[in-house]
Coordinates of C-alpha atoms in Angstrom, one line a residue:
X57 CA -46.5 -66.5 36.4
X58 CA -43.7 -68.8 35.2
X59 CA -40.5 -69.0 32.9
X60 CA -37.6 -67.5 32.1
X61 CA -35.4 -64.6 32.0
X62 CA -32.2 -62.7 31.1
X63 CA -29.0 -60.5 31.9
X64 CA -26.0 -59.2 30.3
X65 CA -22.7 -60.2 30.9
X66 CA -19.6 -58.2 31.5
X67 CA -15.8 -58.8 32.3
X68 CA -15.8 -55.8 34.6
X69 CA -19.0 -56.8 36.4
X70 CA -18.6 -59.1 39.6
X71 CA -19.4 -62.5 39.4
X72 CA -21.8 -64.3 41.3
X73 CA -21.9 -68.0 41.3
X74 CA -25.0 -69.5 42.8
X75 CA -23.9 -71.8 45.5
X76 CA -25.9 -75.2 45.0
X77 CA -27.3 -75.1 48.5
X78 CA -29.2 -71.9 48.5
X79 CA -30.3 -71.8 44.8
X80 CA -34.1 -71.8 45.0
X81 CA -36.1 -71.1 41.8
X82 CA -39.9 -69.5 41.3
X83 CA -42.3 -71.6 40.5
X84 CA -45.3 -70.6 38.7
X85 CA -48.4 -72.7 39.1
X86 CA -49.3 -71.8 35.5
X87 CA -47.3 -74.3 33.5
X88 CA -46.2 -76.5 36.2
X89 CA -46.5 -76.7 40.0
X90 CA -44.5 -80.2 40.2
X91 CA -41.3 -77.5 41.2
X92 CA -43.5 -75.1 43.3
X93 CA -42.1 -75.2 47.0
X94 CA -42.3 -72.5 48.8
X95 CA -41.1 -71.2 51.5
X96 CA -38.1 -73.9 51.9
X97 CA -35.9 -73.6 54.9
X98 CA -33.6 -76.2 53.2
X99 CA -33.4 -77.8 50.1
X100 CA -33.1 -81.4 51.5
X101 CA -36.0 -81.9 53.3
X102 CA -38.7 -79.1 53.2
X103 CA -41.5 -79.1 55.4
X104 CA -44.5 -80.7 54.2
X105 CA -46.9 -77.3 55.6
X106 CA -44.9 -75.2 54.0
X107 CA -44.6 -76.9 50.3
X108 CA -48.7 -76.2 50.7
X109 CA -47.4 -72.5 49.7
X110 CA -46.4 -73.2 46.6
X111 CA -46.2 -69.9 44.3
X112 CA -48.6 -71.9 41.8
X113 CA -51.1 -69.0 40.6
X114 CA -52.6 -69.3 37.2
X115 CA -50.5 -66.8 36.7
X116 CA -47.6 -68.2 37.5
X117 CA -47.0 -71.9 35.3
X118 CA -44.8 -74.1 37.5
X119 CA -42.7 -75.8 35.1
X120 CA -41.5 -78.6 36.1
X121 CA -38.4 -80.2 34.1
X122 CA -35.8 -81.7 35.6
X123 CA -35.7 -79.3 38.5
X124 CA -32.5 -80.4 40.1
X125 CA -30.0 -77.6 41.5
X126 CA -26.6 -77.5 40.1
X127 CA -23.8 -74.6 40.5
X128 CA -23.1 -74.4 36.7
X129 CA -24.9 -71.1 36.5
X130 CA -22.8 -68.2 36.8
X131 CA -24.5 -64.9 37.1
X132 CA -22.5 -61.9 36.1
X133 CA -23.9 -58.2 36.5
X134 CA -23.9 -55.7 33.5
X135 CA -21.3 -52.9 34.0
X136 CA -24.3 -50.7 32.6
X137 CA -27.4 -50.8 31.2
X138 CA -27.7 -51.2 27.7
X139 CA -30.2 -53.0 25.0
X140 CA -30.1 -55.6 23.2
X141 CA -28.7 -56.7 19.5
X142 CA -32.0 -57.3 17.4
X143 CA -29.8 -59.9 15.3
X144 CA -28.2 -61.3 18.1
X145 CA -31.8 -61.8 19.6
X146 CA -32.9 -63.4 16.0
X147 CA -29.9 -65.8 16.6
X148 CA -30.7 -66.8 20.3
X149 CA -34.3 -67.9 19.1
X150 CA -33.2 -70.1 16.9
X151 CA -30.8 -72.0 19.2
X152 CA -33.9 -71.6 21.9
X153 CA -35.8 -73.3 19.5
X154 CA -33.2 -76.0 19.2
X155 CA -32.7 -76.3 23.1
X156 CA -36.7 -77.1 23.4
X157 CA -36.6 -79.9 21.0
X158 CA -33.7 -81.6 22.7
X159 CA -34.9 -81.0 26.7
X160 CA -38.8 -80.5 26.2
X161 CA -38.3 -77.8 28.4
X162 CA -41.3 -75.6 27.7
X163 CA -42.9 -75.4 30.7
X164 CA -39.5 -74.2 32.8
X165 CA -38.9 -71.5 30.1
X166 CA -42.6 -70.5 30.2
X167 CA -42.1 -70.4 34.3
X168 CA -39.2 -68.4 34.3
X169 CA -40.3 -65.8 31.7
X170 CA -43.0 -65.3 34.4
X171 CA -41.5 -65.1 37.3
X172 CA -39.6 -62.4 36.1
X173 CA -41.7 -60.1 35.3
X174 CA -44.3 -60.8 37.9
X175 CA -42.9 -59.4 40.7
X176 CA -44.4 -55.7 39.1
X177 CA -46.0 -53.6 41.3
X178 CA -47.6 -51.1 39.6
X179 CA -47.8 -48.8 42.6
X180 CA -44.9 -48.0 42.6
X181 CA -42.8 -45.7 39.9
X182 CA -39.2 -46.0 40.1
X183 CA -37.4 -48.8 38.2
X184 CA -36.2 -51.1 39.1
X185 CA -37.6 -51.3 42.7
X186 CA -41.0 -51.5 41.0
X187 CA -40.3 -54.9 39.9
X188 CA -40.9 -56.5 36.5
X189 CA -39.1 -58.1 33.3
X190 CA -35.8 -56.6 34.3
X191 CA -33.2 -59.4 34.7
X192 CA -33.4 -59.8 38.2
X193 CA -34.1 -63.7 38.7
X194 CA -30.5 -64.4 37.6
X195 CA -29.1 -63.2 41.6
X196 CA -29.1 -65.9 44.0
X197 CA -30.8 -63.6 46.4
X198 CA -34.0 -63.6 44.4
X199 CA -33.9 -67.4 42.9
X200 CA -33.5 -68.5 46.5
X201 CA -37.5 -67.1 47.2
X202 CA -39.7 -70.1 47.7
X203 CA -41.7 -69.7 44.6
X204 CA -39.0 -69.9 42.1
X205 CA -37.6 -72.9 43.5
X206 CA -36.0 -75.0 40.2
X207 CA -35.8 -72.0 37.9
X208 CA -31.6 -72.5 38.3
X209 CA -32.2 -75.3 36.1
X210 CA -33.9 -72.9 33.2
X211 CA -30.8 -70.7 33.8
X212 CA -28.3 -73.6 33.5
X213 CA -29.9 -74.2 30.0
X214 CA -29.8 -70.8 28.8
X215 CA -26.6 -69.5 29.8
X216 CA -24.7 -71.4 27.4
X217 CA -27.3 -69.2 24.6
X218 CA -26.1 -66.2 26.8
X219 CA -22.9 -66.9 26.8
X220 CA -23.1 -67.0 22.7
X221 CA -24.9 -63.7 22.1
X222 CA -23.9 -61.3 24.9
X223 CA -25.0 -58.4 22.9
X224 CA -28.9 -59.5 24.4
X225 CA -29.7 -59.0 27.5
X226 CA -31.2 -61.5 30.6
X227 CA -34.9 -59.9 30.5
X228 CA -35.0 -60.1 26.9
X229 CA -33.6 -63.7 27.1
X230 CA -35.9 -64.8 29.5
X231 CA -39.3 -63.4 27.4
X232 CA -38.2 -64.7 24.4
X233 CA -37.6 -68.2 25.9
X234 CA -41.0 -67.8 27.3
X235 CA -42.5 -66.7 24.3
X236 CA -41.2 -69.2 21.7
X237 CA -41.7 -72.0 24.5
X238 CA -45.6 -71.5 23.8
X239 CA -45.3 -70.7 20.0
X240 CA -43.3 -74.2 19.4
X241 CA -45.9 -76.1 21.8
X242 CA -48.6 -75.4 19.5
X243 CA -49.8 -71.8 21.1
X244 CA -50.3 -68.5 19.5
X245 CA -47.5 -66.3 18.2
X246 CA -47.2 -63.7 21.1
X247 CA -46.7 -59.8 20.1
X248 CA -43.6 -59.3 21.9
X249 CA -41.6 -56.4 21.8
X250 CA -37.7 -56.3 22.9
X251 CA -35.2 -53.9 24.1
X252 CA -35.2 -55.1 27.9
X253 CA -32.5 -53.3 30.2
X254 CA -31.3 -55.2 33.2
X255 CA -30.5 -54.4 36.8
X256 CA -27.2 -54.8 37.5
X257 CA -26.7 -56.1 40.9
X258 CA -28.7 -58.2 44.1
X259 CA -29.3 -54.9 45.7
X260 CA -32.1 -54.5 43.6
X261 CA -33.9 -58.1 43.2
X262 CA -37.6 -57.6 44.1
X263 CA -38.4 -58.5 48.3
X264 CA -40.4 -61.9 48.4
X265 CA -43.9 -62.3 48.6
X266 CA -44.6 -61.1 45.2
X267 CA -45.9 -64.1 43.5
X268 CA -49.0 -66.0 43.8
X269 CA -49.9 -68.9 46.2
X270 CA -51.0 -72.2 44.6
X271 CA -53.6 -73.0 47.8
X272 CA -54.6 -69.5 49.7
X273 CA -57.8 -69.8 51.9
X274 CA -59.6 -67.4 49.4
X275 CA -58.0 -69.0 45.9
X276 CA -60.2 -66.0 43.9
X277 CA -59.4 -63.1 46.3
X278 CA -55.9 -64.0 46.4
X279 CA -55.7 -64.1 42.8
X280 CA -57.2 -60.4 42.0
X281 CA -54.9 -59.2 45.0
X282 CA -51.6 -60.3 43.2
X283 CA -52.8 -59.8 39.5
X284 CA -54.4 -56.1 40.3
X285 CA -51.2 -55.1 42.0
X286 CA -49.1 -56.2 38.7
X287 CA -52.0 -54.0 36.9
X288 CA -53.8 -57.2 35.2
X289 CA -57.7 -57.8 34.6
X290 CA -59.8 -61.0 35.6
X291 CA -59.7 -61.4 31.6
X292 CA -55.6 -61.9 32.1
X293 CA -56.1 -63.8 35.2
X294 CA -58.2 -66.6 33.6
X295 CA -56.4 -66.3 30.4
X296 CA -52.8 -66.7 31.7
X297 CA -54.0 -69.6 34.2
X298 CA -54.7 -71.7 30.9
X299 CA -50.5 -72.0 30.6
X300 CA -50.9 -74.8 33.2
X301 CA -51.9 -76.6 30.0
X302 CA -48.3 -77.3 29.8
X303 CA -46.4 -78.9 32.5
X304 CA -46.7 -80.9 35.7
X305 CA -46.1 -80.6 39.3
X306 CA -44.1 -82.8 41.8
X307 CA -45.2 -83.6 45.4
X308 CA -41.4 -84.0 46.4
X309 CA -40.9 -80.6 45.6
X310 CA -44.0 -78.8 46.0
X311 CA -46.5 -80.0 47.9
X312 CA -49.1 -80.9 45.4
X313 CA -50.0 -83.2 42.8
X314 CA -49.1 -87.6 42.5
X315 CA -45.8 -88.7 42.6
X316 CA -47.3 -90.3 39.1
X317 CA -49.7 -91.0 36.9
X318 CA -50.5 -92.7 33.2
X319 CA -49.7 -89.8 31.7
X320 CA -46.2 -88.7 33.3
X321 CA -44.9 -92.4 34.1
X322 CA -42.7 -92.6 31.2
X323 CA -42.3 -89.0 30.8
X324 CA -41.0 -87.4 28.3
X325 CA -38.3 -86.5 30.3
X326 CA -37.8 -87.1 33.9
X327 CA -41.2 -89.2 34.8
X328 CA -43.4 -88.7 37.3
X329 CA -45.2 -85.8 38.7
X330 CA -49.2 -84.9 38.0
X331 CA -50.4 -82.9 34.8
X332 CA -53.5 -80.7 34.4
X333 CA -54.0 -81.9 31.0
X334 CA -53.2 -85.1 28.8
X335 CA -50.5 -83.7 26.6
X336 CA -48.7 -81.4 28.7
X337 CA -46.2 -80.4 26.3
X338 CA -49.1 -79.2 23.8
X339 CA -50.1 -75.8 24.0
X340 CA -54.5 -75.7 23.4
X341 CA -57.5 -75.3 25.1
X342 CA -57.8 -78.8 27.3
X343 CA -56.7 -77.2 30.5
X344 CA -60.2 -75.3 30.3
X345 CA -62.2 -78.6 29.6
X346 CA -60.3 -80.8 32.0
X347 CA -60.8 -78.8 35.0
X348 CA -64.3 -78.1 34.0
X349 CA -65.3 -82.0 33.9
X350 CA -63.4 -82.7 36.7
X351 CA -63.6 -86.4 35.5
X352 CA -59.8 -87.8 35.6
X353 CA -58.6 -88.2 39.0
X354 CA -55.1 -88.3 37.0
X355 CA -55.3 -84.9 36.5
X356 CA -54.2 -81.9 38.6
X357 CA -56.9 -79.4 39.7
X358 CA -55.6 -76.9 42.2
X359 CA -57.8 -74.4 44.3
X360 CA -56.9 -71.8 42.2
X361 CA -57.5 -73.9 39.1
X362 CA -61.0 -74.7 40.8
X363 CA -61.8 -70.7 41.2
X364 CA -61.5 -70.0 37.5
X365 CA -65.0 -72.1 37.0
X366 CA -66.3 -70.9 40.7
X367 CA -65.9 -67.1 40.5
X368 CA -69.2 -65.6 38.4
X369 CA -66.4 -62.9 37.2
X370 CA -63.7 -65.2 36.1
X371 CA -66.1 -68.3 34.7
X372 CA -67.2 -66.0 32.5
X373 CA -63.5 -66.4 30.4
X374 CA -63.4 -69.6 31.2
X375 CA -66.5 -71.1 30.1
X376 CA -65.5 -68.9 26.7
X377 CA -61.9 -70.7 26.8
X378 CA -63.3 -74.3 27.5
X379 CA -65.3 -74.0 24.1
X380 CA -63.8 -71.5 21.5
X381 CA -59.4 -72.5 21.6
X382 CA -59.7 -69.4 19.1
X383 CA -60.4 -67.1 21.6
X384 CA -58.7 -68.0 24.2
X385 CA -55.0 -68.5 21.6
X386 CA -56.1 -64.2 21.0
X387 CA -56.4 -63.5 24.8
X388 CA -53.6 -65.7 26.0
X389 CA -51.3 -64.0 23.1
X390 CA -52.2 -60.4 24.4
X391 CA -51.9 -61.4 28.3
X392 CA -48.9 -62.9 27.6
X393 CA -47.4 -59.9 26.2
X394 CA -48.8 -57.4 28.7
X395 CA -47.4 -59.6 31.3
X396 CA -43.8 -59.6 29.7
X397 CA -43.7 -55.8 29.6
X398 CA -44.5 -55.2 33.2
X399 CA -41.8 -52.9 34.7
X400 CA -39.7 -53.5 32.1
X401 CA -37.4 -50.5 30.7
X402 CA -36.9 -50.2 27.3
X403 CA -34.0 -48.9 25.2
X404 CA -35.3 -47.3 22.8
X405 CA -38.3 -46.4 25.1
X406 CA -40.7 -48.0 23.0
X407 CA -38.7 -51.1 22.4
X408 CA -38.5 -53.2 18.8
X409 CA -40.5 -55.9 17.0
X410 CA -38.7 -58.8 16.0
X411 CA -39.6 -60.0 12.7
X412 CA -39.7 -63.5 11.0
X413 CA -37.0 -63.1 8.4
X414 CA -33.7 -65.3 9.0
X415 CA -31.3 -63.5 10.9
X416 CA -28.2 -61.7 8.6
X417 CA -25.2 -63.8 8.4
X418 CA -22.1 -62.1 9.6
X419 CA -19.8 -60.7 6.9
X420 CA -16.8 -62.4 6.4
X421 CA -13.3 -61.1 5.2
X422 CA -12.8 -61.4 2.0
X423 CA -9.1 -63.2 1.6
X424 CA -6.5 -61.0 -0.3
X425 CA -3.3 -63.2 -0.7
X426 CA -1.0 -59.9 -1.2
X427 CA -2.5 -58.4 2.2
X428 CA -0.5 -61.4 4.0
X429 CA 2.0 -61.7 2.0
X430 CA 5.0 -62.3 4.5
X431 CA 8.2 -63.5 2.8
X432 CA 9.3 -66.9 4.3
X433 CA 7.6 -66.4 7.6
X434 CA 5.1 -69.1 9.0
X435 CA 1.9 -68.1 8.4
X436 CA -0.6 -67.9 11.5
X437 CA -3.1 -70.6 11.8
X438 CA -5.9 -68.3 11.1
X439 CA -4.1 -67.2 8.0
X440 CA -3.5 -70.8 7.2
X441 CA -7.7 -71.5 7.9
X442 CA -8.3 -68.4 5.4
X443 CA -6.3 -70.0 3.0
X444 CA -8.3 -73.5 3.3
X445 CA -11.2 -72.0 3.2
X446 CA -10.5 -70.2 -0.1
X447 CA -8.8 -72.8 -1.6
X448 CA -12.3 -75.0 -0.6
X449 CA -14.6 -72.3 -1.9
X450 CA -13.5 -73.4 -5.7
X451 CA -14.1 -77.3 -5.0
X452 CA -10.5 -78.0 -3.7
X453 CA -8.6 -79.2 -0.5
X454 CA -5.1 -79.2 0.8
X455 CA -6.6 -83.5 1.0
X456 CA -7.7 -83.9 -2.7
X457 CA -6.7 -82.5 -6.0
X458 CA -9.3 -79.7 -7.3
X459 CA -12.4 -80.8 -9.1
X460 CA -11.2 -82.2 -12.6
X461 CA -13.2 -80.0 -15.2
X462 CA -14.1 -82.6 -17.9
X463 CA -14.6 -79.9 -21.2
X464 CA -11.2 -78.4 -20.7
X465 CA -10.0 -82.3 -20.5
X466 CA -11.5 -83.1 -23.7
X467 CA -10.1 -80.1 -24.8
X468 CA -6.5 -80.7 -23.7
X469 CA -6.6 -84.6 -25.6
X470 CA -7.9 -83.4 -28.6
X471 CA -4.9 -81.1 -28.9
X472 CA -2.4 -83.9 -27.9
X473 CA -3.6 -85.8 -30.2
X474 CA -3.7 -83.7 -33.5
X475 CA 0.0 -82.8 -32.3
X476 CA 0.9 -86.6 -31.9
X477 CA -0.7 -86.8 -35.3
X478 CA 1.0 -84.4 -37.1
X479 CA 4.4 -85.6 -36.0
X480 CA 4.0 -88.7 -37.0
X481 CA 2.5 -88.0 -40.0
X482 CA 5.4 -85.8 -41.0

């Protein structure tokens, strides 16, 4: 599990800045396990046994972009829960979409969508201790577990998109970075639906321990143990370990994978690290049919990468996968969205559908000179903007004369002229 998520902000909440020495982020093996460390007693210097840990399941991508820790992130907790805006959402894709273009963060939004929503236990009822797509990653308390260690840097990148629309909340922001992160790689358009409520303080972050390992002793057993509890089928499991198509893992910071190879040298972005697949920021199928061959020591194969083709329940998918990218874009999309909605609460309960239509431009004010008409006193500056911008609507500018309209010219000389004309004729 792996990528991002959301919360609302409020003046009245309390604000929570995550100090720069205890932010820790999850890392999901799925996308990325160069920022899996798990388990880290200190962010300087983690021990080499305990990086092995890493939270790098296939269900869980470990993005790994840039994961450096900064205290830019503030997390603020909502007053009270409440939905979100479906424009507002519309909005924050579009500037999503603009942030992956610029960073090539994909994998870290995929990661922290994931992470957020795969701490559901499906044993247990009540909301929000059941865990889920609730907004809870955005508290230090739970961004300091071992698996989501980098995910602050996924928060630094959103908040400013936060910030901007604060009528949508953190769960919803984090799934629909996660989402649109695969759609603009290539993937499948995922089925999401929105309408996310968030937890509003620490006290009810998920405990640790929810999220896969990258390296158990039994990779398939441990697998079905975390992905049953969240309520998911072997079908899911195998499915949603294909996101490790996209991304790369770090030894310095996890535990696994090359410092480099030919294919993260350069980068894009920071270089270095070890990919599961050639093109790492491309969403398809070649994460099946590399770790099937097995035959490019530059690529990253870890045990529970290996168990997909081992396991006679889970090869199954991902013999299927390795030859039909059809199938396996359908199964991905619908395991994706299962996976998104997991102990999520919706407002309204059934949520809403986003659709592809441009989102609706705010109404502006229509400028009515008499309604500010003051005498002699100084107009405000916004009164002397909604001038400009009226005056500008009709071609002018307080800077240049207005447009010269060439017929009424022609107009205007041909009536001096007859005038000039008949005075001098008379």
């Amino acid at each position: 599990m792996t990528t991002i998520g959301g919360a609302a902000a409020s003046a009245a909440a309390p604000r929570r800045i995550i100090p720069p020495a205890t932010v820790k982020c999850k890392c999901l093996l799925l996308l990325s396990s160069s920022s899996h460390s798990f388990s880290l007693p200190s962010l300087s210097s983690p021990p080499a046994s305990s990086l092995k840990h890493l939270r790098s399941t296939p269900f869980l991508p470990n993005l790994f972009h840039h994961q450096q820790r900064s205290a830019n992130f503030t997390t603020v907790a909502s007053p009270r829960c409440f939905a979100s805006d479906a424009n507002q959402l519309k909005r924050a894709r579009e500037d999503i979409k603009e942030l992956l273009k610029a960073k090539l963060c994909h994998p870290l939004f995929v990661r922290l969508g994931w992470h957020d929503s795969g701490t559901y236990n499906k044993n247990i009822e009540e909301w929000p201790i059941r865990g889920g797509a609730n907004g809870s990653l955005r508290f230090d308390v739970e961004l300091k577990h071992g698996a989501n260690a980098g995910l602050v840097n996924a928060l630094n990148i959103l908040q400013p998109v936060k910030d901007k629309y604060p009528g949508v909340t953190y769960a919803d922001l984090f799934q629909l970075a996660s989402a649109t992160a695969i759609q603009e790689a290539g993937g499948p358009k995922i089925p999401m639906k929105y309408g996310r409520v968030d937890v509003i303080g620490a006290e009810q972050c998920p405990e640790e321990g929810r999220l896969p390992d990258a390296g158990p002793p039994s990779p398939a057993s441990h697998l079905r143990d975390v992905f049953y509890r969240m309520g998911l089928s072997d079908k899911d499991i195998v499915a949603l370990s294909g996101g490790h198509t996209l991304g790369r893992a770090r030894p310095e910071r996890s535990g696994w994978g090359k410092p480099e190879t030919t294919y993260t040298k350069y980068g894009p972005g920071a270089p270095g690290g070890q990919s599961w697949t050639v093109q790492w920021l491309k969403f398809d199928n070649s994460y099946f049919k590399d770790v099937k061959e097995r035959k490019n020591e530059d690529l990253l194969v870890l045990p529970t990468d290996a168990a997909i083709f081992e396991d006679p329940s889970f090869k199954v998918y991902a013999e299927k996968y390795a030859e039909d990218q059809e199938a396996f874009f359908k199964d991905y999309a619908e395991s994706h969205a299962k996976l998104s909605n997991l102990g999520a609460k919706f407002d309204p309960p059934e949520g809403f559908e986003l659709d592809d239509s441009p989102p609706a431009q705010p109404e502006s004010e229509k400028f009515d000179a008499a309604k500010y008409s003051s005498g002699k006193r100084e107009l405000s500056e916004n009164m002397k903007q909604k001038i400009r911008s009226e005056y500008e609507s009709i071609g002018g500018s307080p800077d240049k004369p207005l447009k010269s309209n060439y017929f009424l010219n022609i107009i205007i000389i041909i009536a001096v002229l007859a005038v000039l004309t008949y005075l001098l004729g008379n």
